[in-house]
Amino acid sequence: MVKTFLAALSLTMLPAMAFADGHVTGDAAAGEKVFRKCKACHAVGEGAENKVGPVLNGVVDRAFGAVEGFSYSDVLMEMAAEGKTWTPEELDAFLQKPRSYLKGTKMSFAGLRKEEDRANVIAYLASFPAEGS
């Protein structure tokens, strides 16, 4: 019973450990591979443009709903009005299961179940600063 409790407790702490004090600790190179699942809808890098989803350059610590020219869902714009930002922790929670985390989101992606995959893709995204930065 104690072993089960300790195992469950350690699993609940994984997201906190992946982002020590709000800093991204994943492997960006591994995250580039995970990002292949995202490329159909999102772009990163020099000259990136909005697709079905917004450009993700500078997404880490960016305000919700901040990409000009992209039509966000109402629920995401409500979060933006509340001053929410895409911290590594917010991204981790969202990427785990977007439609459960943000009911009403337009994002149809099922999510990334593995904590390591989420940490790595967030590290990869963190390597792309906002245009003009």
GROMACS .gro file of N, CA, C and O in nm:
model
  532
    1MET      N    1   0.083  -0.119   0.000
    1MET     CA    2   0.000   0.000   0.000
    1MET      C    3   0.088   0.126   0.000
    1MET      O    4   0.061   0.217  -0.074
    2VAL      N    5   0.190   0.126   0.083
    2VAL     CA    6   0.280   0.240   0.090
    2VAL      C    7   0.353   0.258  -0.043
    2VAL      O    8   0.368   0.368  -0.093
    3LYS      N    9   0.396   0.145  -0.104
    3LYS     CA   10   0.464   0.152  -0.234
    3LYS      C   11   0.373   0.213  -0.340
    3LYS      O   12   0.416   0.293  -0.421
    4THR      N   13   0.246   0.172  -0.340
    4THR     CA   14   0.150   0.226  -0.436
    4THR      C   15   0.133   0.376  -0.416
    4THR      O   16   0.131   0.452  -0.512
    5PHE      N   17   0.121   0.418  -0.292
    5PHE     CA   18   0.106   0.560  -0.262
    5PHE      C   19   0.228   0.638  -0.307
    5PHE      O   20   0.216   0.743  -0.371
    6LEU      N   21   0.347   0.588  -0.277
    6LEU     CA   22   0.469   0.658  -0.317
    6LEU      C   23   0.484   0.663  -0.469
    6LEU      O   24   0.528   0.764  -0.524
    7ALA      N   25   0.446   0.557  -0.537
    7ALA     CA   26   0.452   0.556  -0.684
    7ALA      C   27   0.356   0.659  -0.741
    7ALA      O   28   0.391   0.735  -0.832
    8ALA      N   29   0.236   0.664  -0.688
    8ALA     CA   30   0.138   0.763  -0.735
    8ALA      C   31   0.185   0.905  -0.706
    8ALA      O   32   0.171   0.995  -0.789
    9LEU      N   33   0.242   0.926  -0.589
    9LEU     CA   34   0.293   1.058  -0.553
    9LEU      C   35   0.405   1.101  -0.647
    9LEU      O   36   0.409   1.215  -0.694
   10SER      N   37   0.495   1.010  -0.680
   10SER     CA   38   0.606   1.046  -0.770
   10SER      C   39   0.555   1.079  -0.909
   10SER      O   40   0.607   1.168  -0.975
   11LEU      N   41   0.450   1.013  -0.956
   11LEU     CA   42   0.394   1.043  -1.088
   11LEU      C   43   0.330   1.181  -1.092
   11LEU      O   44   0.337   1.250  -1.193
   12THR      N   45   0.269   1.223  -0.984
   12THR     CA   46   0.208   1.356  -0.981
   12THR      C   47   0.312   1.465  -0.977
   12THR      O   48   0.285   1.579  -1.012
   13MET      N   49   0.435   1.432  -0.939
   13MET     CA   50   0.541   1.532  -0.932
   13MET      C   51   0.620   1.543  -1.062
   13MET      O   52   0.696   1.637  -1.078
   14LEU      N   53   0.602   1.454  -1.157
   14LEU     CA   54   0.681   1.457  -1.280
   14LEU      C   55   0.674   1.590  -1.354
   14LEU      O   56   0.777   1.644  -1.390
   15PRO      N   57   0.556   1.647  -1.378
   15PRO     CA   58   0.554   1.774  -1.449
   15PRO      C   59   0.632   1.883  -1.375
   15PRO      O   60   0.700   1.963  -1.436
   16ALA      N   61   0.625   1.884  -1.245
   16ALA     CA   62   0.698   1.985  -1.169
   16ALA      C   63   0.849   1.966  -1.184
   16ALA      O   64   0.925   2.062  -1.191
   17MET      N   65   0.893   1.840  -1.191
   17MET     CA   66   1.036   1.814  -1.204
   17MET      C   67   1.085   1.846  -1.345
   17MET      O   68   1.199   1.882  -1.364
   18ALA      N   69   0.999   1.833  -1.445
   18ALA     CA   70   1.040   1.858  -1.583
   18ALA      C   71   1.063   2.007  -1.607
   18ALA      O   72   1.133   2.044  -1.699
   19PHE      N   73   1.005   2.090  -1.524
   19PHE     CA   74   1.016   2.234  -1.541
   19PHE      C   75   1.057   2.297  -1.409
   19PHE      O   76   0.977   2.356  -1.340
   20ALA      N   77   1.181   2.281  -1.375
   20ALA     CA   78   1.232   2.332  -1.248
   20ALA      C   79   1.226   2.484  -1.246
   20ALA      O   80   1.288   2.551  -1.328
   21ASP      N   81   1.149   2.538  -1.155
   21ASP     CA   82   1.135   2.683  -1.138
   21ASP      C   83   1.099   2.754  -1.268
   21ASP      O   84   1.150   2.861  -1.298
   22GLY      N   85   1.012   2.692  -1.348
   22GLY     CA   86   0.967   2.754  -1.471
   22GLY      C   87   1.067   2.745  -1.586
   22GLY      O   88   1.044   2.798  -1.692
   23HIS      N   89   1.178   2.678  -1.565
   23HIS     CA   90   1.279   2.662  -1.670
   23HIS      C   91   1.257   2.530  -1.742
   23HIS      O   92   1.227   2.428  -1.680
   24VAL      N   93   1.273   2.532  -1.872
   24VAL     CA   94   1.256   2.413  -1.953
   24VAL      C   95   1.378   2.323  -1.936
   24VAL      O   96   1.491   2.370  -1.945
   25THR      N   97   1.355   2.195  -1.910
   25THR     CA   98   1.466   2.104  -1.886
   25THR      C   99   1.468   1.986  -1.982
   25THR      O  100   1.545   1.894  -1.964
   26GLY      N  101   1.383   1.988  -2.085
   26GLY     CA  102   1.378   1.878  -2.180
   26GLY      C  103   1.493   1.882  -2.279
   26GLY      O  104   1.580   1.969  -2.275
   27ASP      N  105   1.493   1.787  -2.370
   27ASP     CA  106   1.595   1.772  -2.474
   27ASP      C  107   1.537   1.824  -2.605
   27ASP      O  108   1.450   1.761  -2.665
   28ALA      N  109   1.585   1.939  -2.652
   28ALA     CA  110   1.533   2.003  -2.772
   28ALA      C  111   1.550   1.915  -2.896
   28ALA      O  112   1.462   1.912  -2.983
   29ALA      N  113   1.661   1.843  -2.906
   29ALA     CA  114   1.684   1.756  -3.022
   29ALA      C  115   1.579   1.646  -3.027
   29ALA      O  116   1.524   1.614  -3.133
   30ALA      N  117   1.549   1.586  -2.913
   30ALA     CA  118   1.444   1.484  -2.906
   30ALA      C  119   1.308   1.548  -2.932
   30ALA      O  120   1.221   1.488  -2.995
   31GLY      N  121   1.291   1.671  -2.886
   31GLY     CA  122   1.165   1.743  -2.908
   31GLY      C  123   1.138   1.773  -3.054
   31GLY      O  124   1.023   1.780  -3.097
   32GLU      N  125   1.244   1.791  -3.132
   32GLU     CA  126   1.227   1.814  -3.276
   32GLU      C  127   1.158   1.693  -3.340
   32GLU      O  128   1.071   1.709  -3.426
   33LYS      N  129   1.193   1.575  -3.295
   33LYS     CA  130   1.129   1.453  -3.348
   33LYS      C  131   0.983   1.446  -3.306
   33LYS      O  132   0.896   1.411  -3.385
   34VAL      N  133   0.955   1.481  -3.182
   34VAL     CA  134   0.817   1.480  -3.132
   34VAL      C  135   0.734   1.584  -3.208
   34VAL      O  136   0.618   1.561  -3.240
   35PHE      N  137   0.796   1.697  -3.242
   35PHE     CA  138   0.725   1.806  -3.310
   35PHE      C  139   0.675   1.765  -3.448
   35PHE      O  140   0.584   1.829  -3.502
   36ARG      N  141   0.726   1.658  -3.503
   36ARG     CA  142   0.676   1.610  -3.633
   36ARG      C  143   0.526   1.586  -3.628
   36ARG      O  144   0.456   1.603  -3.728
   37LYS      N  145   0.475   1.551  -3.511
   37LYS     CA  146   0.331   1.530  -3.493
   37LYS      C  147   0.254   1.661  -3.502
   37LYS      O  148   0.133   1.661  -3.524
   38CYS      N  149   0.322   1.772  -3.484
   38CYS     CA  150   0.260   1.904  -3.478
   38CYS      C  151   0.268   1.981  -3.610
   38CYS      O  152   0.194   2.077  -3.630
   39LYS      N  153   0.360   1.938  -3.697
   39LYS     CA  154   0.391   2.014  -3.819
   39LYS      C  155   0.275   2.031  -3.916
   39LYS      O  156   0.275   2.126  -3.993
   40ALA      N  157   0.180   1.943  -3.915
   40ALA     CA  158   0.067   1.957  -4.006
   40ALA      C  159  -0.013   2.083  -3.976
   40ALA      O  160  -0.070   2.143  -4.067
   41CYS      N  161  -0.011   2.125  -3.851
   41CYS     CA  162  -0.093   2.240  -3.810
   41CYS      C  163  -0.014   2.361  -3.763
   41CYS      O  164  -0.068   2.472  -3.759
   42HIS      N  165   0.111   2.343  -3.722
   42HIS     CA  166   0.192   2.452  -3.666
   42HIS      C  167   0.326   2.463  -3.736
   42HIS      O  168   0.382   2.362  -3.781
   43ALA      N  169   0.379   2.584  -3.740
   43ALA     CA  170   0.511   2.608  -3.798
   43ALA      C  171   0.600   2.679  -3.697
   43ALA      O  172   0.551   2.752  -3.611
   44VAL      N  173   0.731   2.655  -3.710
   44VAL     CA  174   0.832   2.725  -3.630
   44VAL      C  175   0.948   2.760  -3.722
   44VAL      O  176   0.963   2.704  -3.830
   45GLY      N  177   1.029   2.852  -3.677
   45GLY     CA  178   1.150   2.887  -3.752
   45GLY      C  179   1.133   3.014  -3.831
   45GLY      O  180   1.024   3.074  -3.837
   46GLU      N  181   1.241   3.053  -3.893
   46GLU     CA  182   1.243   3.175  -3.973
   46GLU      C  183   1.141   3.165  -4.087
   46GLU      O  184   1.133   3.065  -4.157
   47GLY      N  185   1.061   3.269  -4.102
   47GLY     CA  186   0.962   3.273  -4.207
   47GLY      C  187   0.837   3.191  -4.180
   47GLY      O  188   0.753   3.176  -4.270
   48ALA      N  189   0.822   3.136  -4.060
   48ALA     CA  190   0.704   3.055  -4.027
   48ALA      C  191   0.578   3.138  -4.040
   48ALA      O  192   0.577   3.257  -4.010
   49GLU      N  193   0.473   3.074  -4.088
   49GLU     CA  194   0.343   3.139  -4.103
   49GLU      C  195   0.235   3.055  -4.035
   49GLU      O  196   0.251   2.934  -4.019
   50ASN      N  197   0.125   3.121  -4.001
   50ASN     CA  198   0.012   3.049  -3.943
   50ASN      C  199  -0.040   2.945  -4.041
   50ASN      O  200  -0.041   2.968  -4.162
   51LYS      N  201  -0.081   2.833  -3.986
   51LYS     CA  202  -0.147   2.728  -4.063
   51LYS      C  203  -0.285   2.710  -4.001
   51LYS      O  204  -0.348   2.809  -3.963
   52VAL      N  205  -0.327   2.588  -3.982
   52VAL     CA  206  -0.450   2.559  -3.908
   52VAL      C  207  -0.434   2.609  -3.765
   52VAL      O  208  -0.528   2.655  -3.703
   53GLY      N  209  -0.312   2.600  -3.713
   53GLY     CA  210  -0.276   2.652  -3.581
   53GLY      C  211  -0.180   2.768  -3.596
   53GLY      O  212  -0.121   2.789  -3.703
   54PRO      N  213  -0.161   2.844  -3.488
   54PRO     CA  214  -0.072   2.961  -3.496
   54PRO      C  215   0.076   2.923  -3.501
   54PRO      O  216   0.115   2.813  -3.462
   55VAL      N  217   0.157   3.016  -3.549
   55VAL     CA  218   0.302   3.002  -3.545
   55VAL      C  219   0.342   2.984  -3.399
   55VAL      O  220   0.287   3.051  -3.310
   56LEU      N  221   0.439   2.898  -3.374
   56LEU     CA  222   0.479   2.871  -3.236
   56LEU      C  223   0.615   2.932  -3.199
   56LEU      O  224   0.666   2.904  -3.091
   57ASN      N  225   0.671   3.016  -3.284
   57ASN     CA  226   0.793   3.089  -3.245
   57ASN      C  227   0.761   3.174  -3.123
   57ASN      O  228   0.661   3.247  -3.122
   58GLY      N  229   0.843   3.165  -3.021
   58GLY     CA  230   0.824   3.248  -2.902
   58GLY      C  231   0.706   3.209  -2.816
   58GLY      O  232   0.664   3.286  -2.730
   59VAL      N  233   0.652   3.089  -2.834
   59VAL     CA  234   0.533   3.050  -2.758
   59VAL      C  235   0.562   3.035  -2.609
   59VAL      O  236   0.475   3.067  -2.526
   60VAL      N  237   0.680   2.990  -2.571
   60VAL     CA  238   0.710   2.971  -2.429
   60VAL      C  239   0.716   3.107  -2.360
   60VAL      O  240   0.792   3.195  -2.399
   61ASP      N  241   0.629   3.126  -2.264
   61ASP     CA  242   0.611   3.249  -2.186
   61ASP      C  243   0.542   3.361  -2.264
   61ASP      O  244   0.540   3.475  -2.220
   62ARG      N  245   0.480   3.327  -2.377
   62ARG     CA  246   0.402   3.425  -2.454
   62ARG      C  247   0.260   3.428  -2.398
   62ARG      O  248   0.208   3.329  -2.348
   63ALA      N  249   0.195   3.542  -2.411
   63ALA     CA  250   0.056   3.554  -2.370
   63ALA      C  251  -0.033   3.465  -2.456
   63ALA      O  252  -0.005   3.447  -2.575
   64PHE      N  253  -0.138   3.412  -2.399
   64PHE     CA  254  -0.236   3.335  -2.475
   64PHE      C  255  -0.293   3.428  -2.583
   64PHE      O  256  -0.313   3.546  -2.561
   65GLY      N  257  -0.323   3.373  -2.699
   65GLY     CA  258  -0.392   3.446  -2.804
   65GLY      C  259  -0.317   3.564  -2.863
   65GLY      O  260  -0.380   3.659  -2.907
   66ALA      N  261  -0.184   3.558  -2.865
   66ALA     CA  262  -0.105   3.676  -2.902
   66ALA      C  263  -0.055   3.679  -3.046
   66ALA      O  264   0.005   3.779  -3.086
   67VAL      N  265  -0.078   3.576  -3.125
   67VAL     CA  266  -0.028   3.576  -3.262
   67VAL      C  267  -0.125   3.654  -3.351
   67VAL      O  268  -0.242   3.618  -3.365
   68GLU      N  269  -0.073   3.760  -3.410
   68GLU     CA  270  -0.156   3.843  -3.497
   68GLU      C  271  -0.199   3.765  -3.621
   68GLU      O  272  -0.123   3.686  -3.674
   69GLY      N  273  -0.322   3.788  -3.661
   69GLY     CA  274  -0.373   3.725  -3.782
   69GLY      C  275  -0.425   3.584  -3.762
   69GLY      O  276  -0.468   3.521  -3.858
   70PHE      N  277  -0.421   3.533  -3.639
   70PHE     CA  278  -0.474   3.399  -3.615
   70PHE      C  279  -0.607   3.411  -3.540
   70PHE      O  280  -0.619   3.488  -3.445
   71SER      N  281  -0.706   3.333  -3.583
   71SER     CA  282  -0.838   3.335  -3.522
   71SER      C  283  -0.846   3.226  -3.415
   71SER      O  284  -0.863   3.108  -3.445
   72TYR      N  285  -0.832   3.267  -3.289
   72TYR     CA  286  -0.834   3.174  -3.176
   72TYR      C  287  -0.977   3.140  -3.134
   72TYR      O  288  -1.070   3.216  -3.161
   73SER      N  289  -0.992   3.030  -3.062
   73SER     CA  290  -1.121   2.992  -3.005
   73SER      C  291  -1.162   3.093  -2.898
   73SER      O  292  -1.078   3.161  -2.839
   74ASP      N  293  -1.291   3.100  -2.873
   74ASP     CA  294  -1.342   3.192  -2.771
   74ASP      C  295  -1.281   3.162  -2.634
   74ASP      O  296  -1.244   3.253  -2.560
   75VAL      N  297  -1.271   3.033  -2.599
   75VAL     CA  298  -1.219   2.997  -2.468
   75VAL      C  299  -1.073   3.040  -2.453
   75VAL      O  300  -1.033   3.086  -2.346
   76LEU      N  301  -0.996   3.028  -2.559
   76LEU     CA  302  -0.857   3.070  -2.551
   76LEU      C  303  -0.848   3.222  -2.536
   76LEU      O  304  -0.766   3.273  -2.460
   77MET      N  305  -0.936   3.293  -2.603
   77MET     CA  306  -0.936   3.439  -2.591
   77MET      C  307  -0.982   3.483  -2.452
   77MET      O  308  -0.937   3.586  -2.401
   78GLU      N  309  -1.068   3.405  -2.389
   78GLU     CA  310  -1.108   3.433  -2.251
   78GLU      C  311  -0.987   3.419  -2.159
   78GLU      O  312  -0.968   3.502  -2.069
   79MET      N  313  -0.907   3.317  -2.182
   79MET     CA  314  -0.785   3.297  -2.103
   79MET      C  315  -0.688   3.413  -2.127
   79MET      O  316  -0.621   3.460  -2.035
   80ALA      N  317  -0.680   3.459  -2.251
   80ALA     CA  318  -0.593   3.572  -2.284
   80ALA      C  319  -0.639   3.696  -2.209
   80ALA      O  320  -0.557   3.771  -2.155
   81ALA      N  321  -0.770   3.717  -2.202
   81ALA     CA  322  -0.824   3.833  -2.131
   81ALA      C  323  -0.793   3.827  -1.981
   81ALA      O  324  -0.782   3.931  -1.916
   82GLU      N  325  -0.775   3.706  -1.929
   82GLU     CA  326  -0.739   3.688  -1.788
   82GLU      C  327  -0.589   3.707  -1.765
   82GLU      O  328  -0.542   3.700  -1.653
   83GLY      N  329  -0.513   3.727  -1.874
   83GLY     CA  330  -0.370   3.750  -1.862
   83GLY      C  331  -0.286   3.624  -1.854
   83GLY      O  332  -0.170   3.628  -1.813
   84LYS      N  333  -0.340   3.510  -1.897
   84LYS     CA  334  -0.266   3.384  -1.892
   84LYS      C  335  -0.151   3.385  -1.992
   84LYS      O  336  -0.160   3.446  -2.098
   85THR      N  337  -0.043   3.317  -1.955
   85THR     CA  338   0.071   3.302  -2.046
   85THR      C  339   0.104   3.154  -2.059
   85THR      O  340   0.075   3.073  -1.971
   86TRP      N  341   0.170   3.122  -2.170
   86TRP     CA  342   0.209   2.985  -2.200
   86TRP      C  343   0.341   2.953  -2.130
   86TRP      O  344   0.445   2.942  -2.192
   87THR      N  345   0.335   2.939  -1.999
   87THR     CA  346   0.453   2.896  -1.923
   87THR      C  347   0.482   2.752  -1.959
   87THR      O  348   0.395   2.682  -2.014
   88PRO      N  349   0.600   2.701  -1.929
   88PRO     CA  350   0.626   2.559  -1.953
   88PRO      C  351   0.523   2.469  -1.885
   88PRO      O  352   0.479   2.369  -1.943
   89GLU      N  353   0.479   2.506  -1.767
   89GLU     CA  354   0.380   2.426  -1.694
   89GLU      C  355   0.245   2.428  -1.766
   89GLU      O  356   0.176   2.326  -1.774
   90GLU      N  357   0.202   2.545  -1.814
   90GLU     CA  358   0.076   2.557  -1.889
   90GLU      C  359   0.083   2.475  -2.017
   90GLU      O  360  -0.011   2.404  -2.052
   91LEU      N  361   0.194   2.487  -2.090
   91LEU     CA  362   0.211   2.410  -2.213
   91LEU      C  363   0.207   2.261  -2.185
   91LEU      O  364   0.143   2.184  -2.258
   92ASP      N  365   0.273   2.218  -2.079
   92ASP     CA  366   0.274   2.077  -2.042
   92ASP      C  367   0.132   2.027  -2.016
   92ASP      O  368   0.092   1.923  -2.069
   93ALA      N  369   0.055   2.100  -1.939
   93ALA     CA  370  -0.082   2.060  -1.907
   93ALA      C  371  -0.168   2.058  -2.033
   93ALA      O  372  -0.247   1.965  -2.054
   94PHE      N  373  -0.155   2.159  -2.118
   94PHE     CA  374  -0.232   2.167  -2.241
   94PHE      C  375  -0.197   2.054  -2.336
   94PHE      O  376  -0.285   1.988  -2.392
   95LEU      N  377  -0.069   2.031  -2.356
   95LEU     CA  378  -0.025   1.929  -2.452
   95LEU      C  379  -0.058   1.787  -2.408
   95LEU      O  380  -0.064   1.697  -2.491
   96GLN      N  381  -0.080   1.767  -2.281
   96GLN     CA  382  -0.115   1.633  -2.233
   96GLN      C  383  -0.248   1.589  -2.293
   96GLN      O  384  -0.263   1.478  -2.339
   97LYS      N  385  -0.346   1.677  -2.292
   97LYS     CA  386  -0.478   1.647  -2.348
   97LYS      C  387  -0.551   1.780  -2.370
   97LYS      O  388  -0.627   1.825  -2.285
   98PRO      N  389  -0.526   1.845  -2.484
   98PRO     CA  390  -0.576   1.981  -2.508
   98PRO      C  391  -0.725   2.001  -2.483
   98PRO      O  392  -0.764   2.098  -2.418
   99ARG      N  393  -0.808   1.912  -2.531
   99ARG     CA  394  -0.953   1.933  -2.518
   99ARG      C  395  -1.004   1.915  -2.376
   99ARG      O  396  -1.107   1.971  -2.340
  100SER      N  397  -0.932   1.842  -2.294
  100SER     CA  398  -0.970   1.830  -2.153
  100SER      C  399  -0.920   1.952  -2.075
  100SER      O  400  -0.987   1.999  -1.985
  101TYR      N  401  -0.801   1.999  -2.108
  101TYR     CA  402  -0.742   2.111  -2.038
  101TYR      C  403  -0.814   2.242  -2.069
  101TYR      O  404  -0.835   2.324  -1.981
  102LEU      N  405  -0.852   2.260  -2.194
  102LEU     CA  406  -0.914   2.385  -2.237
  102LEU      C  407  -1.039   2.351  -2.318
  102LEU      O  408  -1.037   2.347  -2.441
  103LYS      N  409  -1.148   2.322  -2.247
  103LYS     CA  410  -1.272   2.282  -2.312
  103LYS      C  411  -1.320   2.393  -2.405
  103LYS      O  412  -1.331   2.507  -2.365
  104GLY      N  413  -1.341   2.356  -2.531
  104GLY     CA  414  -1.382   2.454  -2.632
  104GLY      C  415  -1.269   2.497  -2.723
  104GLY      O  416  -1.289   2.577  -2.814
  105THR      N  417  -1.149   2.441  -2.703
  105THR     CA  418  -1.037   2.474  -2.790
  105THR      C  419  -1.064   2.421  -2.931
  105THR      O  420  -1.131   2.321  -2.948
  106LYS      N  421  -1.009   2.489  -3.029
  106LYS     CA  422  -1.019   2.442  -3.168
  106LYS      C  423  -0.918   2.331  -3.196
  106LYS      O  424  -0.929   2.261  -3.295
  107MET      N  425  -0.819   2.315  -3.110
  107MET     CA  426  -0.713   2.218  -3.135
  107MET      C  427  -0.768   2.077  -3.122
  107MET      O  428  -0.816   2.036  -3.016
  108SER      N  429  -0.759   2.001  -3.232
  108SER     CA  430  -0.816   1.867  -3.233
  108SER      C  431  -0.715   1.758  -3.199
  108SER      O  432  -0.750   1.641  -3.195
  109PHE      N  433  -0.592   1.794  -3.171
  109PHE     CA  434  -0.486   1.699  -3.138
  109PHE      C  435  -0.521   1.625  -3.009
  109PHE      O  436  -0.563   1.684  -2.911
  110ALA      N  437  -0.501   1.492  -3.009
  110ALA     CA  438  -0.536   1.410  -2.893
  110ALA      C  439  -0.446   1.435  -2.773
  110ALA      O  440  -0.488   1.419  -2.659
  111GLY      N  441  -0.321   1.475  -2.796
  111GLY     CA  442  -0.230   1.504  -2.687
  111GLY      C  443  -0.108   1.414  -2.686
  111GLY      O  444  -0.099   1.318  -2.762
  112LEU      N  445  -0.015   1.449  -2.600
  112LEU     CA  446   0.108   1.372  -2.582
  112LEU      C  447   0.103   1.309  -2.443
  112LEU      O  448   0.113   1.379  -2.343
  113ARG      N  449   0.086   1.179  -2.437
  113ARG     CA  450   0.071   1.111  -2.308
  113ARG      C  451   0.201   1.107  -2.228
  113ARG      O  452   0.198   1.114  -2.106
  114LYS      N  453   0.314   1.094  -2.296
  114LYS     CA  454   0.441   1.079  -2.225
  114LYS      C  455   0.494   1.214  -2.177
  114LYS      O  456   0.514   1.306  -2.256
  115GLU      N  457   0.519   1.222  -2.049
  115GLU     CA  458   0.571   1.345  -1.988
  115GLU      C  459   0.703   1.385  -2.054
  115GLU      O  460   0.728   1.503  -2.079
  116GLU      N  461   0.787   1.288  -2.084
  116GLU     CA  462   0.916   1.315  -2.147
  116GLU      C  463   0.899   1.377  -2.285
  116GLU      O  464   0.970   1.471  -2.322
  117ASP      N  465   0.802   1.330  -2.362
  117ASP     CA  466   0.775   1.387  -2.494
  117ASP      C  467   0.731   1.533  -2.481
  117ASP      O  468   0.774   1.618  -2.559
  118ARG      N  469   0.645   1.560  -2.383
  118ARG     CA  470   0.599   1.698  -2.364
  118ARG      C  471   0.715   1.788  -2.324
  118ARG      O  472   0.731   1.899  -2.378
  119ALA      N  473   0.798   1.743  -2.231
  119ALA     CA  474   0.913   1.823  -2.189
  119ALA      C  475   1.008   1.849  -2.306
  119ALA      O  476   1.058   1.960  -2.323
  120ASN      N  477   1.029   1.748  -2.388
  120ASN     CA  478   1.120   1.763  -2.501
  120ASN      C  479   1.065   1.857  -2.607
  120ASN      O  480   1.138   1.941  -2.661
  121VAL      N  481   0.936   1.846  -2.639
  121VAL     CA  482   0.880   1.934  -2.741
  121VAL      C  483   0.876   2.078  -2.689
  121VAL      O  484   0.898   2.173  -2.766
  122ILE      N  485   0.854   2.097  -2.562
  122ILE     CA  486   0.856   2.233  -2.505
  122ILE      C  487   0.998   2.289  -2.512
  122ILE      O  488   1.017   2.407  -2.544
  123ALA      N  489   1.098   2.207  -2.485
  123ALA     CA  490   1.238   2.252  -2.499
  123ALA      C  491   1.267   2.290  -2.644
  123ALA      O  492   1.334   2.390  -2.671
  124TYR      N  493   1.216   2.212  -2.737
  124TYR     CA  494   1.234   2.243  -2.879
  124TYR      C  495   1.167   2.377  -2.913
  124TYR      O  496   1.227   2.463  -2.977
  125LEU      N  497   1.044   2.396  -2.868
  125LEU     CA  498   0.974   2.521  -2.895
  125LEU      C  499   1.045   2.640  -2.831
  125LEU      O  500   1.048   2.749  -2.889
  126ALA      N  501   1.104   2.619  -2.715
  126ALA     CA  502   1.176   2.727  -2.647
  126ALA      C  503   1.298   2.772  -2.726
  126ALA      O  504   1.349   2.882  -2.705
  127SER      N  505   1.345   2.689  -2.819
  127SER     CA  506   1.462   2.726  -2.898
  127SER      C  507   1.429   2.821  -3.011
  127SER      O  508   1.518   2.867  -3.083
  128PHE      N  509   1.300   2.853  -3.029
  128PHE     CA  510   1.257   2.946  -3.133
  128PHE      C  511   1.204   3.074  -3.070
  128PHE      O  512   1.089   3.078  -3.024
  129PRO      N  513   1.285   3.179  -3.066
  129PRO     CA  514   1.237   3.305  -3.009
  129PRO      C  515   1.132   3.369  -3.099
  129PRO      O  516   1.120   3.333  -3.218
  130ALA      N  517   1.058   3.459  -3.044
  130ALA     CA  518   0.959   3.532  -3.124
  130ALA      C  519   1.032   3.610  -3.234
  130ALA      O  520   1.145   3.654  -3.215
  131GLU      N  521   0.968   3.624  -3.347
  131GLU     CA  522   1.025   3.701  -3.457
  131GLU      C  523   1.059   3.841  -3.406
  131GLU      O  524   0.981   3.903  -3.335
  132GLY      N  525   1.177   3.888  -3.440
  132GLY     CA  526   1.219   4.022  -3.398
  132GLY      C  527   1.282   4.027  -3.261
  132GLY      O  528   1.316   4.133  -3.212
  133SER      N  529   1.296   3.910  -3.194
  133SER     CA  530   1.357   3.908  -3.060
  133SER      C  531   1.506   3.896  -3.069
  133SER      O  532   1.562   3.841  -3.157
   0.00000   0.00000   0.00000
